[in-house]
Short mmCIF file of C-alpha atoms (C1' of nucleotides) in Angstrom, two decimals:
data_model
loop_
_atom_site.label_atom_id
_atom_site.label_comp_id
_atom_site.label_asym_id
_atom_site.label_seq_id
_atom_site.Cartn_x
_atom_site.Cartn_y
_atom_site.Cartn_z
CA UNK A 1 -1.30 -46.44 -6.05
CA UNK A 2 0.85 -44.25 -8.31
CA UNK A 3 0.03 -43.62 -11.93
CA UNK A 4 2.12 -42.68 -14.93
CA UNK A 5 3.77 -39.28 -14.66
CA UNK A 6 4.65 -37.37 -17.82
CA UNK A 7 5.43 -33.99 -19.36
CA UNK A 8 6.40 -30.76 -17.63
CA UNK A 9 2.92 -30.27 -16.18
CA UNK A 10 2.23 -31.77 -12.77
CA UNK A 11 1.19 -35.37 -13.19
CA UNK A 12 -1.71 -37.02 -11.45
CA UNK A 13 0.77 -38.33 -8.93
CA UNK A 14 2.22 -34.92 -8.16
CA UNK A 15 -1.27 -33.53 -7.73
CA UNK A 16 -1.40 -35.14 -4.27
CA UNK A 17 1.68 -33.34 -3.03
CA UNK A 18 2.46 -29.69 -2.56
CA UNK A 19 6.10 -28.83 -2.08
CA UNK A 20 6.19 -25.20 -1.13
CA UNK A 21 9.81 -24.86 -2.18
CA UNK A 22 8.80 -25.79 -5.72
CA UNK A 23 5.42 -24.12 -5.83
CA UNK A 24 5.65 -21.01 -7.97
CA UNK A 25 2.94 -18.95 -6.23
CA UNK A 26 4.64 -19.46 -2.88
CA UNK A 27 8.12 -18.77 -4.23
CA UNK A 28 6.87 -15.66 -5.95
CA UNK A 29 5.29 -14.42 -2.76
CA UNK A 30 8.41 -14.96 -0.65
CA UNK A 31 10.66 -13.43 -3.27
CA UNK A 32 8.45 -10.39 -3.77
CA UNK A 33 8.30 -9.83 -0.02
CA UNK A 34 12.05 -9.91 0.30
CA UNK A 35 12.55 -7.55 -2.58
CA UNK A 36 9.84 -5.22 -1.37
CA UNK A 37 11.45 -5.06 2.07
CA UNK A 38 14.84 -4.33 0.54
CA UNK A 39 13.45 -1.48 -1.53
CA UNK A 40 11.38 -0.20 1.37
CA UNK A 41 14.48 0.09 3.52
CA UNK A 42 15.75 2.77 1.17
CA UNK A 43 12.83 5.14 1.38
CA UNK A 44 11.60 4.33 4.85
CA UNK A 45 14.94 4.51 6.56
CA UNK A 46 16.16 7.61 4.79
CA UNK A 47 12.94 9.50 4.14
CA UNK A 48 10.32 8.14 6.54
CA UNK A 49 7.99 7.21 3.70
CA UNK A 50 5.57 4.29 3.70
CA UNK A 51 5.20 2.04 0.68
CA UNK A 52 1.93 3.63 -0.47
CA UNK A 53 3.45 7.08 -0.05
CA UNK A 54 6.50 6.19 -2.08
CA UNK A 55 4.48 4.54 -4.82
CA UNK A 56 2.32 7.62 -5.09
CA UNK A 57 5.36 9.86 -5.34
CA UNK A 58 6.88 7.51 -7.88
CA UNK A 59 4.07 7.90 -10.39
CA UNK A 60 3.71 11.62 -9.79
CA UNK A 61 7.45 12.00 -10.25
CA UNK A 62 7.43 10.02 -13.45
CA UNK A 63 4.29 11.27 -15.16
CA UNK A 64 3.50 14.59 -13.49
CA UNK A 65 0.21 15.83 -12.07
CA UNK A 66 -2.70 13.41 -12.06
CA UNK A 67 -5.85 12.59 -10.12
CA UNK A 68 -5.97 10.15 -7.23
CA UNK A 69 -7.84 7.74 -9.44
CA UNK A 70 -5.03 7.69 -11.96
CA UNK A 71 -2.59 7.06 -9.14
CA UNK A 72 -4.74 4.08 -8.18
CA UNK A 73 -4.54 2.69 -11.71
CA UNK A 74 -0.82 3.30 -12.07
CA UNK A 75 0.20 1.85 -8.73
CA UNK A 76 -2.18 -1.12 -8.50
CA UNK A 77 -3.11 0.08 -5.02
CA UNK A 78 -6.47 0.24 -3.35
CA UNK A 79 -8.13 3.65 -3.48
CA UNK A 80 -8.33 3.80 0.30
CA UNK A 81 -4.62 3.28 0.55
CA UNK A 82 -3.94 5.99 -1.99
CA UNK A 83 -6.30 8.35 -0.23
CA UNK A 84 -4.46 7.88 3.05
CA UNK A 85 -1.04 8.07 1.43
CA UNK A 86 -2.00 11.37 -0.19
CA UNK A 87 -3.27 12.74 3.11
CA UNK A 88 0.10 12.12 4.68
CA UNK A 89 2.05 13.43 1.71
CA UNK A 90 -0.02 16.62 1.88
CA UNK A 91 0.60 16.88 5.60
CA UNK A 92 4.34 16.80 5.22
CA UNK A 93 4.47 19.04 2.20
CA UNK A 94 5.58 16.64 -0.48
CA UNK A 95 2.42 16.84 -2.57
CA UNK A 96 -0.17 19.46 -3.49
CA UNK A 97 -3.85 18.92 -4.21
CA UNK A 98 -6.10 21.25 -6.17
CA UNK A 99 -9.66 20.62 -7.17
CA UNK A 100 -10.08 20.12 -10.89
CA UNK A 101 -12.17 23.11 -12.06
CA UNK A 102 -13.62 21.02 -14.91
CA UNK A 103 -14.91 18.33 -12.56
CA UNK A 104 -14.98 19.32 -8.94
CA UNK A 105 -15.12 15.74 -7.72
CA UNK A 106 -11.59 15.24 -8.96
CA UNK A 107 -8.51 16.37 -7.10
CA UNK A 108 -5.36 16.90 -9.09
CA UNK A 109 -2.23 15.88 -7.27
CA UNK A 110 1.34 16.92 -7.92
CA UNK A 111 4.71 16.86 -6.23
CA UNK A 112 5.93 20.00 -4.49
CA UNK A 113 9.49 21.11 -5.28
CA UNK A 114 10.47 19.47 -2.04
CA UNK A 115 8.67 16.28 -3.03
CA UNK A 116 10.41 16.37 -6.34
CA UNK A 117 13.78 16.74 -4.65
CA UNK A 118 13.07 13.75 -2.45
CA UNK A 119 11.96 11.77 -5.48
CA UNK A 120 15.18 12.63 -7.30
CA UNK A 121 17.22 11.37 -4.38
CA UNK A 122 15.31 8.11 -4.02
CA UNK A 123 15.21 7.04 -7.67
CA UNK A 124 18.91 6.20 -8.07
CA UNK A 125 18.87 4.37 -4.77
CA UNK A 126 15.99 2.09 -5.63
CA UNK A 127 17.39 1.51 -9.09
CA UNK A 128 20.57 0.39 -7.37
CA UNK A 129 18.57 -2.18 -5.44
CA UNK A 130 17.14 -3.53 -8.68
CA UNK A 131 20.61 -3.66 -10.21
CA UNK A 132 21.77 -5.56 -7.18
CA UNK A 133 18.88 -7.97 -7.33
CA UNK A 134 19.50 -8.79 -10.98
CA UNK A 135 23.27 -8.79 -10.78
CA UNK A 136 23.63 -12.57 -10.98
CA UNK A 137 21.54 -12.86 -14.13
CA UNK A 138 23.02 -13.03 -17.60
CA UNK A 139 21.75 -10.71 -20.32
CA UNK A 140 19.70 -13.55 -21.74
CA UNK A 141 18.21 -14.35 -18.40
CA UNK A 142 17.18 -10.74 -17.96
CA UNK A 143 15.49 -10.75 -21.33
CA UNK A 144 13.75 -14.00 -20.56
CA UNK A 145 12.68 -12.81 -17.14
CA UNK A 146 11.10 -9.78 -18.73
CA UNK A 147 9.35 -11.91 -21.33
CA UNK A 148 8.11 -14.46 -18.82
CA UNK A 149 6.86 -11.82 -16.42
CA UNK A 150 5.03 -10.15 -19.27
CA UNK A 151 3.23 -13.40 -19.98
CA UNK A 152 2.38 -13.94 -16.35
CA UNK A 153 1.17 -10.36 -16.04
CA UNK A 154 -1.14 -10.89 -18.97
CA UNK A 155 -2.39 -14.19 -17.62
CA UNK A 156 -3.23 -12.67 -14.25
CA UNK A 157 -4.48 -9.41 -15.72
CA UNK A 158 -7.96 -9.37 -14.19
CA UNK A 159 -6.86 -11.47 -11.23
CA UNK A 160 -7.74 -14.61 -13.14
CA UNK A 161 -11.11 -13.11 -13.95
CA UNK A 162 -12.24 -16.41 -15.46
CA UNK A 163 -12.27 -17.84 -11.95
CA UNK A 164 -15.18 -15.61 -11.15
CA UNK A 165 -17.38 -18.06 -13.01
CA UNK A 166 -17.35 -20.30 -10.00
CA UNK A 167 -18.86 -17.55 -7.89
CA UNK A 168 -22.35 -18.34 -9.18
CA UNK B 1 28.48 6.31 -4.95
CA UNK B 2 28.61 3.49 -7.50
CA UNK B 3 30.97 3.13 -10.46
CA UNK B 4 30.34 3.26 -14.19
CA UNK B 5 27.55 0.99 -15.37
CA UNK B 6 27.51 -0.45 -18.87
CA UNK B 7 25.79 -2.91 -21.17
CA UNK B 8 22.40 -4.26 -20.18
CA UNK B 9 22.51 -2.60 -16.78
CA UNK B 10 20.63 0.69 -16.40
CA UNK B 11 22.62 3.57 -17.83
CA UNK B 12 23.41 6.81 -16.04
CA UNK B 13 20.62 8.47 -17.96
CA UNK B 14 18.08 5.89 -16.95
CA UNK B 15 19.13 6.29 -13.34
CA UNK B 16 17.14 9.53 -13.21
CA UNK B 17 13.90 7.87 -14.23
CA UNK B 18 11.84 5.18 -12.61
CA UNK B 19 9.24 3.55 -14.82
CA UNK B 20 7.19 1.38 -12.55
CA UNK B 21 5.97 -0.76 -15.43
CA UNK B 22 9.57 -1.75 -16.15
CA UNK B 23 10.84 -1.86 -12.60
CA UNK B 24 11.28 -5.47 -11.57
CA UNK B 25 10.63 -5.04 -7.83
CA UNK B 26 7.33 -3.34 -8.56
CA UNK B 27 6.28 -5.85 -11.22
CA UNK B 28 7.20 -8.71 -8.91
CA UNK B 29 5.11 -7.23 -6.13
CA UNK B 30 2.04 -6.71 -8.29
CA UNK B 31 2.33 -10.13 -9.86
CA UNK B 32 2.81 -11.90 -6.55
CA UNK B 33 -0.20 -10.11 -5.10
CA UNK B 34 -2.40 -11.18 -7.96
CA UNK B 35 -1.26 -14.77 -7.76
CA UNK B 36 -1.58 -14.83 -4.00
CA UNK B 37 -5.14 -13.57 -4.24
CA UNK B 38 -6.01 -16.17 -6.85
CA UNK B 39 -4.67 -18.98 -4.70
CA UNK B 40 -6.28 -17.53 -1.57
CA UNK B 41 -9.67 -17.63 -3.22
CA UNK B 42 -9.44 -21.40 -3.30
CA UNK B 43 -8.90 -21.99 0.38
CA UNK B 44 -10.67 -18.98 1.82
CA UNK B 45 -13.82 -19.32 -0.22
CA UNK B 46 -14.14 -23.07 0.17
CA UNK B 47 -12.61 -23.70 3.56
CA UNK B 48 -12.61 -20.39 5.44
CA UNK B 49 -8.88 -20.49 5.95
CA UNK B 50 -6.60 -17.48 6.16
CA UNK B 51 -3.28 -17.41 4.34
CA UNK B 52 -1.22 -18.09 7.48
CA UNK B 53 -3.54 -20.95 8.41
CA UNK B 54 -3.27 -22.53 4.98
CA UNK B 55 0.49 -22.14 4.86
CA UNK B 56 0.78 -23.82 8.24
CA UNK B 57 -1.39 -26.70 7.12
CA UNK B 58 0.59 -26.95 3.89
CA UNK B 59 3.88 -27.65 5.62
CA UNK B 60 2.33 -29.95 8.20
CA UNK B 61 0.59 -31.82 5.40
CA UNK B 62 3.77 -32.15 3.41
CA UNK B 63 6.32 -32.92 6.10
CA UNK B 64 4.30 -34.18 9.06
CA UNK B 65 4.49 -33.13 12.70
CA UNK B 66 6.86 -30.28 13.56
CA UNK B 67 7.31 -27.44 16.04
CA UNK B 68 5.93 -23.97 15.51
CA UNK B 69 9.46 -22.76 14.97
CA UNK B 70 9.98 -25.15 12.10
CA UNK B 71 6.71 -23.94 10.61
CA UNK B 72 8.12 -20.43 10.82
CA UNK B 73 11.24 -21.46 8.94
CA UNK B 74 9.37 -23.44 6.30
CA UNK B 75 6.73 -20.83 5.59
CA UNK B 76 8.80 -17.66 5.79
CA UNK B 77 6.18 -16.24 8.14
CA UNK B 78 6.61 -14.21 11.29
CA UNK B 79 6.37 -16.23 14.50
CA UNK B 80 3.50 -14.09 15.72
CA UNK B 81 1.55 -14.91 12.61
CA UNK B 82 2.23 -18.60 12.98
CA UNK B 83 1.26 -18.49 16.65
CA UNK B 84 -2.09 -16.92 15.80
CA UNK B 85 -2.70 -19.22 12.86
CA UNK B 86 -2.04 -22.25 15.05
CA UNK B 87 -4.43 -20.93 17.71
CA UNK B 88 -7.22 -20.79 15.15
CA UNK B 89 -6.36 -24.16 13.62
CA UNK B 90 -6.50 -25.68 17.10
CA UNK B 91 -9.81 -23.98 17.77
CA UNK B 92 -11.46 -25.47 14.74
CA UNK B 93 -9.96 -28.90 15.11
CA UNK B 94 -7.60 -29.03 12.16
CA UNK B 95 -4.40 -29.25 14.15
CA UNK B 96 -3.21 -30.79 17.41
CA UNK B 97 -0.53 -29.50 19.76
CA UNK B 98 1.39 -31.52 22.32
CA UNK B 99 4.29 -30.36 24.43
CA UNK B 100 7.57 -31.96 23.47
CA UNK B 101 8.58 -34.06 26.52
CA UNK B 102 12.27 -33.58 25.64
CA UNK B 103 12.03 -29.80 25.69
CA UNK B 104 8.92 -28.47 27.30
CA UNK B 105 9.24 -25.07 25.63
CA UNK B 106 8.51 -26.70 22.32
CA UNK B 107 5.04 -27.59 21.11
CA UNK B 108 4.76 -30.23 18.43
CA UNK B 109 2.03 -29.57 15.93
CA UNK B 110 0.32 -31.97 13.58
CA UNK B 111 -2.77 -32.15 11.40
CA UNK B 112 -5.84 -33.93 12.73
CA UNK B 113 -7.48 -36.47 10.41
CA UNK B 114 -9.96 -33.75 9.57
CA UNK B 115 -7.15 -31.31 8.86
CA UNK B 116 -5.52 -33.89 6.68
CA UNK B 117 -8.74 -34.39 4.73
CA UNK B 118 -9.04 -30.66 4.14
CA UNK B 119 -5.43 -30.53 3.05
CA UNK B 120 -6.00 -33.35 0.57
CA UNK B 121 -8.91 -31.46 -0.96
CA UNK B 122 -7.06 -28.17 -1.26
CA UNK B 123 -3.82 -29.44 -2.77
CA UNK B 124 -5.16 -30.35 -6.22
CA UNK B 125 -7.06 -27.07 -6.36
CA UNK B 126 -4.07 -24.85 -5.69
CA UNK B 127 -1.93 -26.91 -8.03
CA UNK B 128 -4.54 -26.21 -10.68
CA UNK B 129 -4.09 -22.49 -10.09
CA UNK B 130 -0.36 -22.86 -10.63
CA UNK B 131 -0.94 -24.87 -13.79
CA UNK B 132 -3.24 -22.13 -14.98
CA UNK B 133 -0.75 -19.42 -14.16
CA UNK B 134 2.03 -21.11 -16.09
CA UNK B 135 -0.11 -22.32 -18.95
CA UNK B 136 1.18 -19.77 -21.46
CA UNK B 137 4.81 -20.62 -20.84
CA UNK B 138 6.78 -23.03 -22.99
CA UNK B 139 8.73 -25.85 -21.40
CA UNK B 140 11.91 -23.86 -21.85
CA UNK B 141 10.40 -20.81 -20.26
CA UNK B 142 9.32 -22.87 -17.26
CA UNK B 143 12.82 -24.20 -16.84
CA UNK B 144 14.30 -20.73 -17.17
CA UNK B 145 11.79 -19.28 -14.75
CA UNK B 146 12.79 -21.87 -12.21
CA UNK B 147 16.46 -21.18 -12.77
CA UNK B 148 16.07 -17.41 -12.61
CA UNK B 149 13.94 -17.56 -9.48
CA UNK B 150 16.53 -19.77 -7.86
CA UNK B 151 19.17 -17.15 -8.53
CA UNK B 152 17.00 -14.36 -7.22
CA UNK B 153 16.14 -16.40 -4.15
CA UNK B 154 19.82 -16.88 -3.45
CA UNK B 155 20.58 -13.24 -4.03
CA UNK B 156 17.89 -12.13 -1.59
CA UNK B 157 18.52 -14.94 0.86
CA UNK B 158 19.11 -12.87 3.96
CA UNK B 159 17.01 -9.97 2.72
CA UNK B 160 20.06 -8.48 1.07
CA UNK B 161 21.93 -8.89 4.32
CA UNK B 162 24.86 -6.92 2.90
CA UNK B 163 22.69 -3.81 3.02
CA UNK B 164 22.82 -4.02 6.78
CA UNK B 165 26.26 -2.44 6.53
CA UNK B 166 24.62 0.93 6.12
CA UNK B 167 22.89 0.53 9.46
CA UNK B 168 26.01 1.58 11.33
"C1'" DG C 1 -35.14 20.49 -16.22
"C1'" DG C 2 -34.92 17.13 -12.59
"C1'" DG C 3 -34.56 12.94 -10.07
"C1'" DA C 4 -31.86 8.31 -10.70
"C1'" DA C 5 -27.64 6.36 -11.44
"C1'" DT C 6 -22.71 6.91 -11.64
"C1'" DT C 7 -18.22 8.48 -10.39
"C1'" DG C 8 -14.28 10.45 -7.43
"C1'" DA C 9 -12.79 10.45 -3.10
"C1'" DT C 10 -13.09 10.03 2.08
"C1'" DT C 11 -14.71 7.96 6.45
"C1'" DT C 12 -16.05 4.17 9.34
"C1'" DC C 13 -15.40 -0.14 11.21
"C1'" DA C 14 -13.65 -4.59 11.88
"C1'" DT C 15 -9.66 -7.41 11.15
"C1'" DA C 16 -4.72 -8.37 10.33
"C1'" DA C 17 0.01 -7.33 11.00
"C1'" DG C 18 4.33 -6.77 13.32
"C1'" DA C 19 7.53 -4.73 16.91
"C1'" DA C 20 8.47 -5.07 21.45
"C1'" DA C 21 7.58 -6.83 25.88
"C1'" DC C 22 6.73 -10.81 28.31
"C1'" DT C 23 6.53 -15.86 30.25
"C1'" DA C 24 8.48 -20.15 30.70
"C1'" DA C 25 11.89 -23.58 29.93
"C1'" DT C 26 16.62 -24.71 28.80
"C1'" DT C 27 21.53 -24.11 28.25
"C1'" DG C 28 25.91 -22.19 29.17
"C1'" DT C 29 29.44 -20.63 32.31
"C1'" DG C 30 31.64 -18.94 36.42
"C1'" DC D 1 25.26 -25.37 41.61
"C1'" DA D 2 23.40 -20.78 40.47
"C1'" DC D 3 22.43 -17.33 37.72
"C1'" DA D 4 23.03 -14.99 33.19
"C1'" DA D 5 21.96 -15.64 28.49
"C1'" DT D 6 19.28 -17.91 25.09
"C1'" DT D 7 15.31 -20.05 23.00
"C1'" DA D 8 10.18 -21.21 22.12
"C1'" DG D 9 6.13 -19.28 22.03
"C1'" DT D 10 2.35 -15.86 23.47
"C1'" DT D 11 0.43 -11.35 24.63
"C1'" DT D 12 0.12 -6.45 24.23
"C1'" DC D 13 -0.10 -2.36 21.82
"C1'" DT D 14 0.02 0.39 17.90
"C1'" DT D 15 -0.60 0.85 13.10
"C1'" DA D 16 -2.11 -0.79 8.42
"C1'" DT D 17 -5.54 -2.71 5.67
"C1'" DG D 18 -9.70 -3.10 2.85
"C1'" DA D 19 -14.83 -3.77 2.49
"C1'" DA D 20 -18.74 -1.25 2.96
"C1'" DA D 21 -20.99 2.99 3.90
"C1'" DT D 22 -20.95 7.72 3.01
"C1'" DC D 23 -20.55 12.32 0.82
"C1'" DA D 24 -20.29 15.26 -3.03
"C1'" DA D 25 -20.34 16.34 -7.83
"C1'" DT D 26 -21.58 14.94 -12.42
"C1'" DT D 27 -23.93 12.54 -16.04
"C1'" DC D 28 -27.99 9.98 -17.83
"C1'" DC D 29 -32.15 9.95 -19.76
"C1'" DC D 30 -37.25 10.66 -19.63
#
DNA sequence: GGGAATTGATTTCATAAGAAACTAATTGTG
DNA sequence: CACAATTAGTTTCTTATGAAATCAATTCCC
């Protein structure tokens, strides 16, 4: 019933069994959720921001004024989510929006001084969470983690675009 | 608040800047979302299952009959989510539920033969997605990834339970 | 120059999610 | 034994999400 297993890739045998605790997509999902929650505690508890709101502030804080579309690209969020996040950030005075005179479809967003102050308070806190997260890793492991993630990011770049083949 | 950082840890200077493309929590979140979507395509497109439904089937398929509570533990999902997933799996005949005679609060869940057949079809497909995801990594990198994730999993075990200190 | 197609952004609508309240059964404790 | 506390699981209620439709401005291109 069982055939010859070999190599680091799942063997034919293993292909009949899915152990969630060893399955990288599942582990990645659980880990990311935990980390996301830990980071979210910082800005939600202390500043009443949602994740999309914080992400929007994060890119505006880092790169300065930009359009909603650029926020979408930088944050990997859906445009609807960004649109709603911006609406709330406008409502509580953390962000400004002005229509781009060169292309009146575009709205240029930027942090208000108050938004910038909030941003400056949050940054060290969320960096501390990252430091905490990585604190058990050696220098080498950190380097490798970065390298491995880079590879995985590349591989998944267009959400495994090659898979789309099967759509037709 | 924190003491002097040094070496490979973020420096004081860096602590004023948050580059999302280098920030591990953000990268982890984006990566996990992409991978999750890729895996979800397999079971949603071909079998009309939601993520909670598939996760529930995955643990039942791997470990056999268990209570909803054990499903919650094994899948890292909220009990509400599991409850709803089970309701739908019951409705379309992939899972059975019988009250535990020893403790009539408990409901013991198991896959139906049909559920088991679906499970057997999905497993090789989602394993293929994992193989694809990891295909650019060397054997060493795979080992290191496993090791690093294990450390991060430990570190985040109780969602950074230590952070709860600040709640009071 | 003027409609067709495209692009930036918002709104609508249906579904999913989770916190909190709830029901029912069991266990612990006086 | 009885009743308070706990545990398993479901329901309710509010909010978040994203696909699709929509609106508005711009660009294509004949």
